[in-house]
Amino acid sequence: MIEIPTIKDVAKKAGVSVTTVSRVLNNRGYISEATRRKVYQAMEDLDYHPNEVARSLFRKKSNIIGLIVPTVAHPFFGELTSYLETYAYSRGYKVLICNSQLNALKEQEYIWMLRRNQVDGIVMASHTLEVEEYKKLNLPVVSFDRFISSRIPYVTSDNYQGGRLAVEHLLQRGCTKIAHLCGSLDLDMLANQRHRAFMNVAEEKNIPYCTVQTDVNVFEVDEYEELLTDLLVRHPDLDGLFLNSDIMAIAAIKVCGKLGMRIPQDIKIIGYDDVSIASLVSPQITTIRQPLAQMSELSVKLIEDLVKKKAVPTENCLPVELIERGTT
Amino acid sequence: MIEIPTIKDVAKKAGVSVTTVSRVLNNRGYISEATRRKVYQAMEDLDYHPNEVARSLFRKKSNIIGLIVPTVAHPFFGELTSYLETYAYSRGYKVLICNSQLNALKEQEYIWMLRRNQVDGIVMASHTLEVEEYKKLNLPVVSFDRFISSRIPYVTSDNYQGGRLAVEHLLQRGCTKIAHLCGSLDLDMLANQRHRAFMNVAEEKNIPYCTVQTDVNVFEVDEYEELLTDLLVRHPDLDGLFLNSDIMAIAAIKVCGKLGMRIPQDIKIIGYDDVSIASLVSPQITTIRQPLAQMSELSVKLIEDLVKKKAVPTENCLPVELIERGTT
DNA sequence: CAGTATATGTCAACCGGTTGTCATCTGACC
DNA sequence: GGTCAGATGACAACCGGTTGACATATACTG
């Protein structure tokens, strides 16, 4: 391995000063076309690439966004990560990915790590810590789907409306007894509003309902089947299920199949998110679409604005949409 | 916002020299317990976190691994990313994630970006560039599922065996005419060996077969249905399908359903990868399991060894396993 | 010809750490 | 009393860039 060329090597090769090379690199000051070309030629000859670590140190800006998710293995967060990274990249940002596994210790460690690495901001899509921990963070943070404090903007979609659309759709399709499988309601997630809407509508319409909460670790897929089987065995007269994710809905399809319930004849199922497999499985899942692309884009924009110390709105709620497919 | 504390502030607060703080931070030289405590106390009081960018610059080591995948939105790469990040983190590495979208230009740009950012190594799970581009990279690279050159180690699983297991399983279940849906065979991916195995076994056993290749962009899910419908309409006598991924298998289930073919009675389906939804959909997918966790772990280990200039084996092929479920 | 825009160079400081060299001081041990 | 390990500090150089201040030289513009 040859030594990695530095700006000095480029300067020497091009026969100019380091300052001049830096000027070319950063487009500042007066530079003649001839010199510019010489410098670029030297950079190419040496296969020179400026050391961003050195630049970051000086600029106190790394152009890195930290993204903390429960796990990218879950399709929802996989898609979120994909959109977010793509948009971030187009804005000159890189993304450091962190899978907290919804483990508070890991999440805290990741936050510290991101800080030490001078990320410009953090998008938090995992929320296992106390609100206080986030508040004292003293660096641009955007929260995904959770209200933390008025000083920390959040991006979400209209969960109440989503819950409402889901339940109204089930009822419109003739359901007479419905259940909602959601994450733990002990955590004050904005997603809980789906459940509020669920109850409100059911009560409004005088429809019997039940609720099943998952463990705190919402993304442990194995748990879904057990919970759902238990639910359906105890309430065989259920004819409508509202699930907090499409993955849960896929699990529900499986469990119903095992119990000999036909979808949508005997029981109707509606998921949430509209991740890409939702329309690929059979039957295709009726679901509430969250505008993930826009949410990701907005998250990056908010980080950018926070970095620039611009004022940003705390609440950023995007609309959801009912997507009718084969399970209802 | 208050100024971010530096090592100098810590030194002042603790009443010691910067050298001493650095010694405490790096565990070198003689340090009394009393001083150590004083320094840690000062760090805590100031909420000090060492600037890793500065350290990276000096050490010429960032402890960052770049991971380039086609897209983390695809469950296979989502799971890969999740495993890889988790293992990397446990070894003190962070992961910069890059979604190439299988776009050669983006991939090249990402490689340059990672280099400028002084990543310690790159795990390449996207392969759109010419072999030459990777060869001249002059930094630790581990290739995922592709042979590039004898100097670049790759991690893969036994694709030939996987293909063999899949086809033999289909035949054992009584299939008489089979098809394989795979990625473009023009690219010299190791996954192509699945197809070689497919053909070899089919010819050995004298079974008629056909092949469908996707576009170069293998992960465009929308394309699958079209290709499969076309295939099944043209060959209604097909009774066995071997798909190069579980996602493709899910698409196949859907298409077969639309065409009124029962699974597994009329047609048997076998997928590949064993991603987590494979066992969640209905019917559950028979598939070839790739040991993703171990493959991810191995990739990180190889990067570590390359960083340390240790000799590493070029070929790293892990075993696959047939997982029998409901589609065959 | 003065004044100004253009083009480049030298030099030093800085970003926030790390590390090697050298010096100094204390206390224990022989 | 001399030797030596332990503990700490001062200082400078370094990592690879960026930037501001200042100097100098050329070329044009009025």
PDB file of N, CA and C (backbone and C1' of nucleotides) in Angstrom, chain B residues 15-17 19-20 23 30-32 35 57-58 60, chain D residues 5-17:
ATOM      1  N   GLY B  15      -8.301  20.256  37.446  1.00  0.00           N
ATOM      2  CA  GLY B  15      -7.056  20.764  38.000  1.00  0.00           C
ATOM      3  C   GLY B  15      -5.843  19.923  37.629  1.00  0.00           C
ATOM      4  N   VAL B  16      -5.881  19.379  36.429  1.00  0.00           N
ATOM      5  CA  VAL B  16      -4.731  18.601  35.954  1.00  0.00           C
ATOM      6  C   VAL B  16      -4.366  19.077  34.553  1.00  0.00           C
ATOM      7  N   SER B  17      -3.353  18.475  33.963  1.00  0.00           N
ATOM      8  CA  SER B  17      -2.960  18.892  32.621  1.00  0.00           C
ATOM      9  C   SER B  17      -3.729  18.101  31.569  1.00  0.00           C
ATOM     10  N   THR B  19      -2.471  16.529  29.208  1.00  0.00           N
ATOM     11  CA  THR B  19      -1.776  15.246  29.055  1.00  0.00           C
ATOM     12  C   THR B  19      -2.359  14.210  30.004  1.00  0.00           C
ATOM     13  N   THR B  20      -2.563  14.612  31.222  1.00  0.00           N
ATOM     14  CA  THR B  20      -3.103  13.671  32.210  1.00  0.00           C
ATOM     15  C   THR B  20      -4.504  13.196  31.804  1.00  0.00           C
ATOM     16  N   ARG B  23      -4.190  10.774  29.212  1.00  0.00           N
ATOM     17  CA  ARG B  23      -3.714   9.495  29.745  1.00  0.00           C
ATOM     18  C   ARG B  23      -4.856   8.703  30.373  1.00  0.00           C
ATOM     19  N   TYR B  30       1.370   6.300  33.962  1.00  0.00           N
ATOM     20  CA  TYR B  30       1.009   6.167  35.377  1.00  0.00           C
ATOM     21  C   TYR B  30      -0.081   7.160  35.746  1.00  0.00           C
ATOM     22  N   ILE B  31      -1.134   6.644  36.330  1.00  0.00           N
ATOM     23  CA  ILE B  31      -2.214   7.530  36.809  1.00  0.00           C
ATOM     24  C   ILE B  31      -2.676   7.003  38.171  1.00  0.00           C
ATOM     25  N   SER B  32      -2.722   7.869  39.155  1.00  0.00           N
ATOM     26  CA  SER B  32      -3.177   7.437  40.486  1.00  0.00           C
ATOM     27  C   SER B  32      -4.704   7.337  40.466  1.00  0.00           C
ATOM     28  N   THR B  35      -6.439  10.756  40.950  1.00  0.00           N
ATOM     29  CA  THR B  35      -6.494  11.608  39.766  1.00  0.00           C
ATOM     30  C   THR B  35      -7.525  11.092  38.779  1.00  0.00           C
ATOM     31  N   LEU B  57      -8.909  11.382  13.256  1.00  0.00           N
ATOM     32  CA  LEU B  57      -7.926  12.064  12.420  1.00  0.00           C
ATOM     33  C   LEU B  57      -6.517  11.671  12.840  1.00  0.00           C
ATOM     34  N   PHE B  58      -6.292  11.728  14.112  1.00  0.00           N
ATOM     35  CA  PHE B  58      -4.946  11.390  14.592  1.00  0.00           C
ATOM     36  C   PHE B  58      -4.616   9.919  14.368  1.00  0.00           C
ATOM     37  N   LYS B  60      -5.860   7.870  12.325  1.00  0.00           N
ATOM     38  CA  LYS B  60      -6.085   7.400  10.951  1.00  0.00           C
ATOM     39  C   LYS B  60      -6.955   6.152  10.950  1.00  0.00           C
TER      40      LYS B  60
ATOM     41  P    DA D   5      12.800   1.141  37.977  1.00  0.00           P
ATOM     42  O5'  DA D   5      11.268   1.052  38.345  1.00  0.00           O
ATOM     43  C5'  DA D   5      10.838   0.268  39.457  1.00  0.00           C
ATOM     44  C4'  DA D   5       9.664   0.953  40.128  1.00  0.00           C
ATOM     45  C3'  DA D   5       8.523   1.301  39.162  1.00  0.00           C
ATOM     46  O3'  DA D   5       7.290   0.941  39.789  1.00  0.00           O
ATOM     47  C1'  DA D   5       9.212   3.249  40.305  1.00  0.00           C
ATOM     48  P    DG D   6       5.906   1.177  39.051  1.00  0.00           P
ATOM     49  O5'  DG D   6       5.459   2.567  39.663  1.00  0.00           O
ATOM     50  C5'  DG D   6       5.144   2.636  41.054  1.00  0.00           C
ATOM     51  C4'  DG D   6       4.613   4.010  41.365  1.00  0.00           C
ATOM     52  C3'  DG D   6       3.470   4.464  40.446  1.00  0.00           C
ATOM     53  O3'  DG D   6       2.456   5.010  41.275  1.00  0.00           O
ATOM     54  C1'  DG D   6       5.161   6.095  40.456  1.00  0.00           C
ATOM     55  P    DA D   7       1.048   5.435  40.636  1.00  0.00           P
ATOM     56  O5'  DA D   7       1.330   6.977  40.388  1.00  0.00           O
ATOM     57  C5'  DA D   7       1.499   7.819  41.507  1.00  0.00           C
ATOM     58  C4'  DA D   7       1.641   9.241  41.035  1.00  0.00           C
ATOM     59  C3'  DA D   7       0.628   9.667  39.957  1.00  0.00           C
ATOM     60  O3'  DA D   7      -0.039  10.822  40.440  1.00  0.00           O
ATOM     61  C1'  DA D   7       2.813  10.333  39.362  1.00  0.00           C
ATOM     62  P    DT D   8      -1.292  11.386  39.668  1.00  0.00           P
ATOM     63  O5'  DT D   8      -0.592  12.489  38.788  1.00  0.00           O
ATOM     64  C5'  DT D   8      -0.214  13.699  39.413  1.00  0.00           C
ATOM     65  C4'  DT D   8       0.657  14.498  38.499  1.00  0.00           C
ATOM     66  C3'  DT D   8      -0.018  15.043  37.246  1.00  0.00           C
ATOM     67  O3'  DT D   8      -0.478  16.342  37.530  1.00  0.00           O
ATOM     68  C1'  DT D   8       2.291  14.492  36.948  1.00  0.00           C
ATOM     69  P    DG D   9      -1.167  17.224  36.407  1.00  0.00           P
ATOM     70  O5'  DG D   9       0.119  17.983  35.848  1.00  0.00           O
ATOM     71  C5'  DG D   9       1.027  18.594  36.744  1.00  0.00           C
ATOM     72  C4'  DG D   9       2.110  19.302  35.948  1.00  0.00           C
ATOM     73  C3'  DG D   9       1.565  20.013  34.709  1.00  0.00           C
ATOM     74  O3'  DG D   9       2.166  21.288  34.592  1.00  0.00           O
ATOM     75  C1'  DG D   9       3.271  18.496  34.070  1.00  0.00           C
ATOM     76  P    DA D  10       1.493  22.392  33.676  1.00  0.00           P
ATOM     77  O5'  DA D  10       2.731  22.882  32.813  1.00  0.00           O
ATOM     78  C5'  DA D  10       4.060  22.735  33.311  1.00  0.00           C
ATOM     79  C4'  DA D  10       5.027  22.845  32.141  1.00  0.00           C
ATOM     80  C3'  DA D  10       4.466  23.617  30.939  1.00  0.00           C
ATOM     81  O3'  DA D  10       5.483  24.474  30.447  1.00  0.00           O
ATOM     82  C1'  DA D  10       5.108  21.427  30.274  1.00  0.00           C
ATOM     83  P    DC D  11       5.124  25.490  29.253  1.00  0.00           P
ATOM     84  O5'  DC D  11       5.578  24.652  27.990  1.00  0.00           O
ATOM     85  C5'  DC D  11       6.751  23.848  28.079  1.00  0.00           C
ATOM     86  C4'  DC D  11       7.045  23.218  26.737  1.00  0.00           C
ATOM     87  C3'  DC D  11       6.347  23.915  25.575  1.00  0.00           C
ATOM     88  O3'  DC D  11       7.299  24.177  24.575  1.00  0.00           O
ATOM     89  C1'  DC D  11       5.878  21.590  25.557  1.00  0.00           C
ATOM     90  P    DA D  12       6.928  24.980  23.245  1.00  0.00           P
ATOM     91  O5'  DA D  12       7.104  23.840  22.146  1.00  0.00           O
ATOM     92  C5'  DA D  12       8.059  22.791  22.377  1.00  0.00           C
ATOM     93  C4'  DA D  12       7.848  21.721  21.337  1.00  0.00           C
ATOM     94  C3'  DA D  12       7.294  22.253  20.010  1.00  0.00           C
ATOM     95  O3'  DA D  12       7.974  21.602  18.961  1.00  0.00           O
ATOM     96  C1'  DA D  12       5.829  20.595  20.883  1.00  0.00           C
ATOM     97  P    DA D  13       7.776  22.048  17.470  1.00  0.00           P
ATOM     98  O5'  DA D  13       7.305  20.682  16.796  1.00  0.00           O
ATOM     99  C5'  DA D  13       7.899  19.458  17.249  1.00  0.00           C
ATOM    100  C4'  DA D  13       7.043  18.308  16.763  1.00  0.00           C
ATOM    101  C3'  DA D  13       6.447  18.543  15.370  1.00  0.00           C
ATOM    102  O3'  DA D  13       6.603  17.358  14.606  1.00  0.00           O
ATOM    103  C1'  DA D  13       4.721  18.073  16.926  1.00  0.00           C
ATOM    104  P    DC D  14       6.212  17.371  13.055  1.00  0.00           P
ATOM    105  O5'  DC D  14       4.859  16.543  13.043  1.00  0.00           O
ATOM    106  C5'  DC D  14       4.760  15.324  13.780  1.00  0.00           C
ATOM    107  C4'  DC D  14       3.311  14.892  13.827  1.00  0.00           C
ATOM    108  C3'  DC D  14       2.532  15.224  12.533  1.00  0.00           C
ATOM    109  O3'  DC D  14       2.048  14.040  11.962  1.00  0.00           O
ATOM    110  C1'  DC D  14       1.297  15.831  14.478  1.00  0.00           C
ATOM    111  P    DC D  15       1.803  14.043  10.359  1.00  0.00           P
ATOM    112  O5'  DC D  15       0.394  13.353  10.232  1.00  0.00           O
ATOM    113  C5'  DC D  15      -0.145  12.503  11.229  1.00  0.00           C
ATOM    114  C4'  DC D  15      -1.643  12.637  11.247  1.00  0.00           C
ATOM    115  C3'  DC D  15      -2.174  13.371  10.018  1.00  0.00           C
ATOM    116  O3'  DC D  15      -2.678  12.430   9.087  1.00  0.00           O
ATOM    117  C1'  DC D  15      -3.194  14.174  12.071  1.00  0.00           C
ATOM    118  P    DG D  16      -2.279  12.587   7.539  1.00  0.00           P
ATOM    119  O5'  DG D  16      -3.329  13.667   7.034  1.00  0.00           O
ATOM    120  C5'  DG D  16      -4.711  13.332   7.012  1.00  0.00           C
ATOM    121  C4'  DG D  16      -5.492  14.574   6.684  1.00  0.00           C
ATOM    122  C3'  DG D  16      -4.995  15.322   5.436  1.00  0.00           C
ATOM    123  O3'  DG D  16      -6.125  15.779   4.731  1.00  0.00           O
ATOM    124  C1'  DG D  16      -5.075  16.788   7.240  1.00  0.00           C
ATOM    125  P    DG D  17      -6.026  16.060   3.198  1.00  0.00           P
ATOM    126  O5'  DG D  17      -7.247  17.056   3.001  1.00  0.00           O
ATOM    127  C5'  DG D  17      -7.026  18.435   3.121  1.00  0.00           C
ATOM    128  C4'  DG D  17      -7.831  18.977   4.269  1.00  0.00           C
ATOM    129  C3'  DG D  17      -8.217  20.431   4.087  1.00  0.00           C
ATOM    130  O3'  DG D  17      -9.565  20.493   3.656  1.00  0.00           O
ATOM    131  C1'  DG D  17      -7.288  20.033   6.276  1.00  0.00           C
TER     132       DG D  17
END
